[in-house]
PDB file of C-alpha atoms and ligand atoms in Angstrom:
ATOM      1  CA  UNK A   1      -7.345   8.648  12.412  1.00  0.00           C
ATOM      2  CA  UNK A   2      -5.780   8.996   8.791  1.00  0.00           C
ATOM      3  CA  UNK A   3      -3.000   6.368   8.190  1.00  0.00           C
ATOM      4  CA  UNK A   4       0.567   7.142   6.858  1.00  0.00           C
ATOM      5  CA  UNK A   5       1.959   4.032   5.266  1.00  0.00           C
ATOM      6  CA  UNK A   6       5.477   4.390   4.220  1.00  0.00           C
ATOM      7  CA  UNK A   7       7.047   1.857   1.719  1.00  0.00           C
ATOM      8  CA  UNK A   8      10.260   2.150   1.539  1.00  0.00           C
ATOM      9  CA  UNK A   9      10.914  -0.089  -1.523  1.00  0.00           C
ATOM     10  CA  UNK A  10      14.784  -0.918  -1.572  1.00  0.00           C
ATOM     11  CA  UNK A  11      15.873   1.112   0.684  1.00  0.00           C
ATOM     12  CA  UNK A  12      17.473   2.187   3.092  1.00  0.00           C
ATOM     13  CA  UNK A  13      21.425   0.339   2.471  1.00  0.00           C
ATOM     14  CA  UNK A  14      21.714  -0.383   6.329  1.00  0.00           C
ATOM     15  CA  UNK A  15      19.932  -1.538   9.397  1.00  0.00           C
ATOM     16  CA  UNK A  16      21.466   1.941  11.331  1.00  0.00           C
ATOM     17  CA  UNK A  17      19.876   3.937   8.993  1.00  0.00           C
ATOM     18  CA  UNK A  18      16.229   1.613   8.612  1.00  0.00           C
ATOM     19  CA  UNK A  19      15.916   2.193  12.595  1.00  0.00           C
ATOM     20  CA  UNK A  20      16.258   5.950  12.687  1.00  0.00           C
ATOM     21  CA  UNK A  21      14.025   6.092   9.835  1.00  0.00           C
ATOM     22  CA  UNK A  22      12.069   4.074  12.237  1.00  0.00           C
ATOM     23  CA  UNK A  23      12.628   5.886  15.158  1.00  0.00           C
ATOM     24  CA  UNK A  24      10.872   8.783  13.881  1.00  0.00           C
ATOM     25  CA  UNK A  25       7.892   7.585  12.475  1.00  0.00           C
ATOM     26  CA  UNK A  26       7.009   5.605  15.478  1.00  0.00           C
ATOM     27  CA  UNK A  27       3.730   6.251  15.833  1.00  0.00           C
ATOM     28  CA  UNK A  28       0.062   4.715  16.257  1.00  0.00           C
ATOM     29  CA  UNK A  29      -1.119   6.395  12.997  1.00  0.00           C
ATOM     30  CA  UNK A  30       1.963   4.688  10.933  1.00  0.00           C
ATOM     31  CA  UNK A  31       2.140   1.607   8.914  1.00  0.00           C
ATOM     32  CA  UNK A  32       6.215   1.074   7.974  1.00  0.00           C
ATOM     33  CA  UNK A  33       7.341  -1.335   5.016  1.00  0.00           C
ATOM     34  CA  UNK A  34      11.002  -1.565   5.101  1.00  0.00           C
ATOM     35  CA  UNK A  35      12.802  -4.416   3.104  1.00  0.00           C
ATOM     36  CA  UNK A  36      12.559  -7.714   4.528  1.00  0.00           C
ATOM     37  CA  UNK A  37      15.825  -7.928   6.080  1.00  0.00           C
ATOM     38  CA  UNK A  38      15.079  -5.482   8.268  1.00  0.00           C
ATOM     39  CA  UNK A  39      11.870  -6.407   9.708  1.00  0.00           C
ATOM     40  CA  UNK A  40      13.252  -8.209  13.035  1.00  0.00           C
ATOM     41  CA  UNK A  41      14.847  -5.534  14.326  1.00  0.00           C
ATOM     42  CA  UNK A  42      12.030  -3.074  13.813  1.00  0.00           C
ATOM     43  CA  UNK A  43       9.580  -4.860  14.975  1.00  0.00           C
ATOM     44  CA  UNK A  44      11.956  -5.294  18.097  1.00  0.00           C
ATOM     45  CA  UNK A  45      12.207  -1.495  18.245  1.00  0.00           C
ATOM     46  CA  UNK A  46       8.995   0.140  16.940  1.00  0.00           C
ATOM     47  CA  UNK A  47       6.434   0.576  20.086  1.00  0.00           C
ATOM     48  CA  UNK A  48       3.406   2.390  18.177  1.00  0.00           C
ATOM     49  CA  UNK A  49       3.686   1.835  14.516  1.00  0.00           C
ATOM     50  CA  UNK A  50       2.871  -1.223  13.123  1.00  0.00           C
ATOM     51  CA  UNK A  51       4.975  -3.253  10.291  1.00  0.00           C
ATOM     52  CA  UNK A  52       4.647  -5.123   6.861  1.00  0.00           C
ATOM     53  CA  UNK A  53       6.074  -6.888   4.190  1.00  0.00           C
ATOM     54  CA  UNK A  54       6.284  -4.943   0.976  1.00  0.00           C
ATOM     55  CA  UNK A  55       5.917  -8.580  -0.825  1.00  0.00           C
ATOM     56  CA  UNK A  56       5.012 -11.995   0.291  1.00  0.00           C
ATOM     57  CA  UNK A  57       4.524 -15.447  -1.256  1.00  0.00           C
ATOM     58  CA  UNK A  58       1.296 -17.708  -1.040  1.00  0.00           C
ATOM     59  CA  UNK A  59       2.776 -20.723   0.444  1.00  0.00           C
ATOM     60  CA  UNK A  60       3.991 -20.886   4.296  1.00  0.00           C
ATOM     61  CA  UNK A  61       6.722 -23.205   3.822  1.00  0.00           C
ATOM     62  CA  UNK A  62       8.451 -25.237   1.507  1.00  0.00           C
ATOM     63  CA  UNK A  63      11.234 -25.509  -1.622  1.00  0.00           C
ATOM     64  CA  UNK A  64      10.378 -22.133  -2.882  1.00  0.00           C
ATOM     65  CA  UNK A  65      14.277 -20.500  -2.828  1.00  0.00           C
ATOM     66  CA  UNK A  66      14.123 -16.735  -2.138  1.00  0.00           C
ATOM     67  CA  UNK A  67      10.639 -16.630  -0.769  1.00  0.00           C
ATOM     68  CA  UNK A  68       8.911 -14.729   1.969  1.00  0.00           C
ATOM     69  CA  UNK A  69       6.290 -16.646   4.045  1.00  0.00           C
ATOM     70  CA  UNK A  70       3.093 -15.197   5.811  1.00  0.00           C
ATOM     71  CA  UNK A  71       3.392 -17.233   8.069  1.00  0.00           C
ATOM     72  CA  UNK A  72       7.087 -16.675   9.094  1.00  0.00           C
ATOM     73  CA  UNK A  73       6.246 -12.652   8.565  1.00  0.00           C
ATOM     74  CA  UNK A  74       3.502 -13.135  11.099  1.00  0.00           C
ATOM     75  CA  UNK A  75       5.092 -15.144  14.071  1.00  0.00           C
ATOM     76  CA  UNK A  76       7.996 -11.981  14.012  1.00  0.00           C
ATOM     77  CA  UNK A  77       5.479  -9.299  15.152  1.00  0.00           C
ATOM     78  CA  UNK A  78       4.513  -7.953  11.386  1.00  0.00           C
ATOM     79  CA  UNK A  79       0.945  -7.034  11.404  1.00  0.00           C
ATOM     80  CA  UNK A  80       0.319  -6.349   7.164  1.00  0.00           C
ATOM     81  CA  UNK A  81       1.499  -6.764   3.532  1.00  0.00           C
ATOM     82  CA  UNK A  82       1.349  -4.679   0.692  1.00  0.00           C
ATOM     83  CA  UNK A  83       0.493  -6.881  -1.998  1.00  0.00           C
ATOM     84  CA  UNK A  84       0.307  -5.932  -6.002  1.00  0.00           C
ATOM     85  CA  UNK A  85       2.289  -3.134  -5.882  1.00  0.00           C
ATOM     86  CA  UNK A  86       2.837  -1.762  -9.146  1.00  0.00           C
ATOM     87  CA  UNK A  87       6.373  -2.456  -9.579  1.00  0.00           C
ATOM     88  CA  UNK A  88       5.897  -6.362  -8.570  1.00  0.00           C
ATOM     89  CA  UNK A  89       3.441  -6.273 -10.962  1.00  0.00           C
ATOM     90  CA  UNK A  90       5.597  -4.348 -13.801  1.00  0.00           C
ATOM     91  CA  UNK A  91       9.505  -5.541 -12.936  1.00  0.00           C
ATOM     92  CA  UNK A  92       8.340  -9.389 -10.945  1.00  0.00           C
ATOM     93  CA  UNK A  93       5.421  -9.936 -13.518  1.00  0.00           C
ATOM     94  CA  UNK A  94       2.778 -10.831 -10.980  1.00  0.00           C
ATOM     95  CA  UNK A  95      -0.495 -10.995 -12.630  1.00  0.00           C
ATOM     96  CA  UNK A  96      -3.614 -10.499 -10.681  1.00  0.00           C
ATOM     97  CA  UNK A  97      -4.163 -14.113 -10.449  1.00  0.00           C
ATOM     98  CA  UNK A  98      -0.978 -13.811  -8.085  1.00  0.00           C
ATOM     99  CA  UNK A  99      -2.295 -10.827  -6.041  1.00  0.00           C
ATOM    100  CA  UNK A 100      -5.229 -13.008  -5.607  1.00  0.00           C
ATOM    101  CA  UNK A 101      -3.383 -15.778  -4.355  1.00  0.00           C
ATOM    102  CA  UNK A 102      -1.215 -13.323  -2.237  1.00  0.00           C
ATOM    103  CA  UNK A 103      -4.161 -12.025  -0.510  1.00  0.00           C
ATOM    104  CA  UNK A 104      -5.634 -15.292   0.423  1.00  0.00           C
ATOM    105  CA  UNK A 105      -2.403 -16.376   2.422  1.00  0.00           C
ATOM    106  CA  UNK A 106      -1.908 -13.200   3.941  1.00  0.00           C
ATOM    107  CA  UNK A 107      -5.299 -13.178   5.199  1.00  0.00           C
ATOM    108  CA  UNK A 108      -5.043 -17.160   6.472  1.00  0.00           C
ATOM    109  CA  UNK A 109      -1.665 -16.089   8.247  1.00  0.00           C
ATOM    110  CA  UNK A 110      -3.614 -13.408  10.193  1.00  0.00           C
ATOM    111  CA  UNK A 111      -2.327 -10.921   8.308  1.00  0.00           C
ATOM    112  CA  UNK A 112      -3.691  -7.255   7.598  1.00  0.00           C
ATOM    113  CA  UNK A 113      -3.675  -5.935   3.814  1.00  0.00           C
ATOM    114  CA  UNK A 114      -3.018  -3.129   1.776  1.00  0.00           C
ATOM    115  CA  UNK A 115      -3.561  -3.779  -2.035  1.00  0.00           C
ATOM    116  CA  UNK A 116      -2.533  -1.515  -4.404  1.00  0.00           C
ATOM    117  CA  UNK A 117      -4.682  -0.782  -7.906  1.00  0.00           C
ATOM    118  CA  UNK A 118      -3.701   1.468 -10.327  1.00  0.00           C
ATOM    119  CA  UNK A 119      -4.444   2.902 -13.559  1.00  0.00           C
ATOM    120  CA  UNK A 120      -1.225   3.160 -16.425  1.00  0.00           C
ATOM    121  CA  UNK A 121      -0.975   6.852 -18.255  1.00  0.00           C
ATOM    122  CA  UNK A 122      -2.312   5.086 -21.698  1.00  0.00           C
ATOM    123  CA  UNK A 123      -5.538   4.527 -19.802  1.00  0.00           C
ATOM    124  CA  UNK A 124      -5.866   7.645 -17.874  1.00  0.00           C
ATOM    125  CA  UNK A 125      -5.108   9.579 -21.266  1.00  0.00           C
ATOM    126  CA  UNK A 126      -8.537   7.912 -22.465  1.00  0.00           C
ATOM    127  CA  UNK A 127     -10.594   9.858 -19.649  1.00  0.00           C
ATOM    128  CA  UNK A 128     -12.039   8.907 -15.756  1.00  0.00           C
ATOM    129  CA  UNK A 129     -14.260   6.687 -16.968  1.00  0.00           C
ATOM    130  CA  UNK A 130     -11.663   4.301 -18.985  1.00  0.00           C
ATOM    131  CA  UNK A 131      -9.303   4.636 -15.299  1.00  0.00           C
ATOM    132  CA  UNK A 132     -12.332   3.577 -13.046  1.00  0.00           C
ATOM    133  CA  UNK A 133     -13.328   0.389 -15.250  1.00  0.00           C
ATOM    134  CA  UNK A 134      -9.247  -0.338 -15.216  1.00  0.00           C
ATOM    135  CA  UNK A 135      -9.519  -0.222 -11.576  1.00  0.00           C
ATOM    136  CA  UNK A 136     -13.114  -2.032 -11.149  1.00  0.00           C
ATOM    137  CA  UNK A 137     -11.349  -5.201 -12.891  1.00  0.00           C
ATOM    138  CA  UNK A 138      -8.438  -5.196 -10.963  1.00  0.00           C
ATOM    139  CA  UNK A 139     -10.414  -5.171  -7.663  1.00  0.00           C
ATOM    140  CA  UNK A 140     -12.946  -7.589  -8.892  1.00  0.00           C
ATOM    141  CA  UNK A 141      -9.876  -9.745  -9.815  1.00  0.00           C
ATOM    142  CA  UNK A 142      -7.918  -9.094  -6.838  1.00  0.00           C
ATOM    143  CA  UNK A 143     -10.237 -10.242  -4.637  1.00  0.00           C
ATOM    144  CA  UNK A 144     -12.033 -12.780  -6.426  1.00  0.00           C
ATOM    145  CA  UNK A 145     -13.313 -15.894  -4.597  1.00  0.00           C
ATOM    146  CA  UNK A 146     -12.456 -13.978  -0.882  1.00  0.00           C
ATOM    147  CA  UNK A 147     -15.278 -14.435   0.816  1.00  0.00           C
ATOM    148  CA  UNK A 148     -16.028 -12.239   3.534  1.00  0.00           C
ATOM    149  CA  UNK A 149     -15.670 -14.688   6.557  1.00  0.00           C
ATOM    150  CA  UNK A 150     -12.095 -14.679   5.563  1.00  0.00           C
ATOM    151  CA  UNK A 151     -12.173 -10.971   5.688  1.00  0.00           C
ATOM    152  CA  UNK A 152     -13.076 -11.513   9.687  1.00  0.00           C
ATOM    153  CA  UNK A 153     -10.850  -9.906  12.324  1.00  0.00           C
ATOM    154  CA  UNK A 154      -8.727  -8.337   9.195  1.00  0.00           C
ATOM    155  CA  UNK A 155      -8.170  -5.136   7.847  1.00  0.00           C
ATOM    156  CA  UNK A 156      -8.561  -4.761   4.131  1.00  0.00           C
ATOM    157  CA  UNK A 157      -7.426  -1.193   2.716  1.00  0.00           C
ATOM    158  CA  UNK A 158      -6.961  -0.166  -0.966  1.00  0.00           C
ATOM    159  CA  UNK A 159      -4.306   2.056  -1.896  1.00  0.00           C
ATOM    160  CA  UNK A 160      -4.963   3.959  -5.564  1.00  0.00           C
ATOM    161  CA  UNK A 161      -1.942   4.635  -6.908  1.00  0.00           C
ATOM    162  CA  UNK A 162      -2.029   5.700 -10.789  1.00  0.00           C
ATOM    163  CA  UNK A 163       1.345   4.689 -12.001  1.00  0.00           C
ATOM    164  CA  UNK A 164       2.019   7.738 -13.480  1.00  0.00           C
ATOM    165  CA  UNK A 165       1.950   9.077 -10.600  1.00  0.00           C
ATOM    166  CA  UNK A 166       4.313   7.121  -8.551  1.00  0.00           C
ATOM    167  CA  UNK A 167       7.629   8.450  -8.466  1.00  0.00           C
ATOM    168  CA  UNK A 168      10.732   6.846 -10.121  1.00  0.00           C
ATOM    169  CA  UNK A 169      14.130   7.992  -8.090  1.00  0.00           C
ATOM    170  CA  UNK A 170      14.803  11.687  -9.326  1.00  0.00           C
ATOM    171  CA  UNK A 171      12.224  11.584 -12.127  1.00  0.00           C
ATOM    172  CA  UNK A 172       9.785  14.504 -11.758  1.00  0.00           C
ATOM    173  CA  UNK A 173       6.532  12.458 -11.832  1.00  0.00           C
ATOM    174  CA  UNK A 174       3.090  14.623 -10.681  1.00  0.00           C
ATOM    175  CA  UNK A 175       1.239  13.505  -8.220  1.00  0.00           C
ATOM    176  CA  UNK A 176      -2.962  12.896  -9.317  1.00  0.00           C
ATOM    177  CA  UNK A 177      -5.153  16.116  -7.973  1.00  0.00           C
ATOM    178  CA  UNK A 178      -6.647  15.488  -4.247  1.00  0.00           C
ATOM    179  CA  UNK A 179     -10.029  15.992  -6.271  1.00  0.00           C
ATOM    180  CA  UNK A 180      -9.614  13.219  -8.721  1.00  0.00           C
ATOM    181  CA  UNK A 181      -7.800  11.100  -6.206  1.00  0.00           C
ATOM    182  CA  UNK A 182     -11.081  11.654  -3.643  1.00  0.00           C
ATOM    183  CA  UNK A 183     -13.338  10.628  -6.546  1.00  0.00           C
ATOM    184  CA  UNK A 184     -11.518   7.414  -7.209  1.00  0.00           C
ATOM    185  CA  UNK A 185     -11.786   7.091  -3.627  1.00  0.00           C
ATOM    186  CA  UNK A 186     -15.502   7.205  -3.317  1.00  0.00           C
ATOM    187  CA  UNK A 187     -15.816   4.529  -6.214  1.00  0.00           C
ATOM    188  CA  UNK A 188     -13.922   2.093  -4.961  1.00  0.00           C
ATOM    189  CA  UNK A 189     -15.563   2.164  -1.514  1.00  0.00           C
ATOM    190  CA  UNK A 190     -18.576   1.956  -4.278  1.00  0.00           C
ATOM    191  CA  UNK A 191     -17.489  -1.164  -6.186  1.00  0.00           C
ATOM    192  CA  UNK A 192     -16.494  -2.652  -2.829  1.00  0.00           C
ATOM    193  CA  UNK A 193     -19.454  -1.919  -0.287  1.00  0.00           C
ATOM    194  CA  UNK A 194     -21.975  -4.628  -1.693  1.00  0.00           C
ATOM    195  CA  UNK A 195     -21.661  -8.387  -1.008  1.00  0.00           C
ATOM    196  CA  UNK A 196     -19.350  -9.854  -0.569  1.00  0.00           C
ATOM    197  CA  UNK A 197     -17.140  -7.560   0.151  1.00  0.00           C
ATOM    198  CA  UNK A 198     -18.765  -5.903   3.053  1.00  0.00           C
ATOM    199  CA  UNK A 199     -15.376  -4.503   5.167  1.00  0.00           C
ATOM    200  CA  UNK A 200     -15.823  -1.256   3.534  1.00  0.00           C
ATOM    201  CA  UNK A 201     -12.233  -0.898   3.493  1.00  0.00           C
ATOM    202  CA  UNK A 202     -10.267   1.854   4.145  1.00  0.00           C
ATOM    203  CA  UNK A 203      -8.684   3.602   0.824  1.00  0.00           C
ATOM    204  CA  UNK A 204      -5.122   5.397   0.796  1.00  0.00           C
ATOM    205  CA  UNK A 205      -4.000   7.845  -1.650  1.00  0.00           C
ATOM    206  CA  UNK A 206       0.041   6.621  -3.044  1.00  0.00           C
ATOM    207  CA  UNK A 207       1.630   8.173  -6.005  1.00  0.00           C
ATOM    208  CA  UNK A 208       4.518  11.536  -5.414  1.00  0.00           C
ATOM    209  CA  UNK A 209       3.146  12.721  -1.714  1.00  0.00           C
ATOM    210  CA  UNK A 210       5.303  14.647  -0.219  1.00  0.00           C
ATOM    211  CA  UNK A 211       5.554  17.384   2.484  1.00  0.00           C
ATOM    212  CA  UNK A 212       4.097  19.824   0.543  1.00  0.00           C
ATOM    213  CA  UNK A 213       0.480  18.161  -0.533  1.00  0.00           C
ATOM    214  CA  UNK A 214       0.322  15.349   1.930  1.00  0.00           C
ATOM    215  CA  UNK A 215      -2.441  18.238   3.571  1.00  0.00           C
ATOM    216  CA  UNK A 216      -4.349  18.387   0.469  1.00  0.00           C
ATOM    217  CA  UNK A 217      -4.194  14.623   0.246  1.00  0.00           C
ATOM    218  CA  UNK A 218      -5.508  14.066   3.389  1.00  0.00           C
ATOM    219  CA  UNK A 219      -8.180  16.426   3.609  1.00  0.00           C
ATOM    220  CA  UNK A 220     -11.041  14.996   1.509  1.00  0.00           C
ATOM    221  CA  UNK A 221     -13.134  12.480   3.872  1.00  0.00           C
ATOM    222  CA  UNK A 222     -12.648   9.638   1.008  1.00  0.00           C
ATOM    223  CA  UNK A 223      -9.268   9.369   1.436  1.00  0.00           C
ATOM    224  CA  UNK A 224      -8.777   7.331   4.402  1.00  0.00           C
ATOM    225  CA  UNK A 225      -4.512   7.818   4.281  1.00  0.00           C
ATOM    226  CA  UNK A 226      -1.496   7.729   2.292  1.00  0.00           C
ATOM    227  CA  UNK A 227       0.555   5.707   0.914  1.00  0.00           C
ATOM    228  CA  UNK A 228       4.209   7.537   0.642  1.00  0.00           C
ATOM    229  CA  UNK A 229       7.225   6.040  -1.093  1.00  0.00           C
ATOM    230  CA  UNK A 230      10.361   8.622  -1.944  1.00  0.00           C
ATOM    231  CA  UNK A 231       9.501  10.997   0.645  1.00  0.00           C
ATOM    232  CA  UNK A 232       9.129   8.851   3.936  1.00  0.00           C
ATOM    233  CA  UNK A 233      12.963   8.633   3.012  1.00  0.00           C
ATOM    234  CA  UNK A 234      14.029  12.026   3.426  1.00  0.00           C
ATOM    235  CA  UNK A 235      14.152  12.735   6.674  1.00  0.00           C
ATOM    236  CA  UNK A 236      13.355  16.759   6.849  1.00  0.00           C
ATOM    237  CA  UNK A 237      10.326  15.697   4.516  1.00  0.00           C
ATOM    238  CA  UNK A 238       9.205  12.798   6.761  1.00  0.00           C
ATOM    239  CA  UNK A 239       9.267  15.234   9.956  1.00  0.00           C
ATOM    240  CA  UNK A 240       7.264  17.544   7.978  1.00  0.00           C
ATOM    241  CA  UNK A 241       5.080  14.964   6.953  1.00  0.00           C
ATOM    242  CA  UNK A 242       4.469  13.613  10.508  1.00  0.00           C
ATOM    243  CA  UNK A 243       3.676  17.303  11.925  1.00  0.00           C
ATOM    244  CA  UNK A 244       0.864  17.541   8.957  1.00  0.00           C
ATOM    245  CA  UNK A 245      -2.544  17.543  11.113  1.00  0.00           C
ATOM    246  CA  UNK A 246      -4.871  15.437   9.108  1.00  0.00           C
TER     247      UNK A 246
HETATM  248  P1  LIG B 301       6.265   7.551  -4.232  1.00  0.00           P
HETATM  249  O1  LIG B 301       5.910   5.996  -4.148  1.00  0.00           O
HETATM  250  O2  LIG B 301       5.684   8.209  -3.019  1.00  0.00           O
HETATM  251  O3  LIG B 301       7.763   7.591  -4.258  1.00  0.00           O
HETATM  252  O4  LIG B 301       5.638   8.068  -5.503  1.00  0.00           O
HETATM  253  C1  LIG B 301       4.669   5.564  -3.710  1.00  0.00           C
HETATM  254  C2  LIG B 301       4.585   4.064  -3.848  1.00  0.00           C
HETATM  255  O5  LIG B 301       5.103   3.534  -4.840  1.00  0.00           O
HETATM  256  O6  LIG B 301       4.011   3.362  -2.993  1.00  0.00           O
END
């Protein structure tokens, strides 16, 4: 089974609108990330798909203003965060040191996780090779220090998402090519199969996937799933999108 993840980033304005959205992706193959505010009542609603935060912070409790907790995600039903997400890391500054942190309290709440890695255009422009030793340090810095007994009874999944591919509102941004995608796929199932990270975790495509190449996305056997921002949205795209046979 290929998963669809859809992040909605800020969005949708109101709950109404967050559980139709809902309502029609509910299904055993989908991962949802709606804003935070609107996680209770999905969770409440949703019967198949399962739900995460789009951001969390590394302590459970405590004077931290404006904070989400693991913890507190975890005891309302959500089952995974998306942590490192290229706009946290671009507009919120987090640093990898942070994603590393992020991933260790997600994983002590019992949490499921989908980091994001992801090459800028100035590094792509210098060629495959300079993209996969951007992403190599980011996953060896991600995940530094997590050993794999932490990793037990969790899911760890990678989504590669070059950032200039990742859609910005009504910016025309191209996606990467399901062949170059699939290759970045394979090597960082490579740089992650040895000790100690032996989950051999699942790797998602993200970056402008939309009704009309989700198929070609989903197709190579590296790709494990998708990551989808804009379009999980639109609601003709997203039934199009959920009647793709992967
Ligand atoms: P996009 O966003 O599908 O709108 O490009 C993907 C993401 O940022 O996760």
């Amino acid at each position: 089974m290929k998963i669809l993840a859809f992040n909605w980033k800020l969005n949708p304005l109101t709950e109404r609108e967050a559980l139709s959205l809902s309502s029609l992706s509910d299904r055993k193959d989908v991962i949802l990330f709606p804003p935070a505010v609107f996680l209770d009542a999905i969770v409440q609603r949703t019967k198949r798909a399962e739900v995460g935060v789009q951001n969390l912070f590394w302590e459970a409790e405590g004077a931290f203003t404006g904070e989400l907790s693991p913890v507190m995600a975890k005891s309302l039903g959500v089952r995974w965060a998306l942590v490192g997400h290229s706009e946290r890391r671009r507009y919120f500054e987090e640093t990898d040191e942070m994603v590393n942190k992020k991933i260790k309290a997600a994983f002590a709440a019992g949490l499921n996780v989908i980091l994001c890695v992801g090459e800028p255009r100035s590094v792509r422009e210098r060629g495959i090779r300079a993209a996969r030793a951007f992403i190599r340090k980011q996953l060896v810095s991600d995940l530094s220090g997590i050993r794999s007994s932490e990793f037990k009874g969790r899911d760890l999944a990678i989504a590669y998402e070059p950032i200039w591919a990742i859609s910005e509102g009504a910016a025309h941004h191209p996606s990467d090519t399901p062949k170059d995608s699939a290759e970045m796929a394979k090597f960082i199932k490579q740089t992650l199969s040895p000790k100690p990270y032996p989950l051999n975790p699942k790797v998602l495509y993200g970056g402008s996937v939309n009704a009309k190449n989700i198929a070609a996305f989903l197709r190579p056997k590296e790709i494990d799933g998708v990551l989808i921002g804009g379009a999980s949205l639109q609601k003709k795209e997203l039934v199009k999108i959920l009647s793709t046979k992967s």
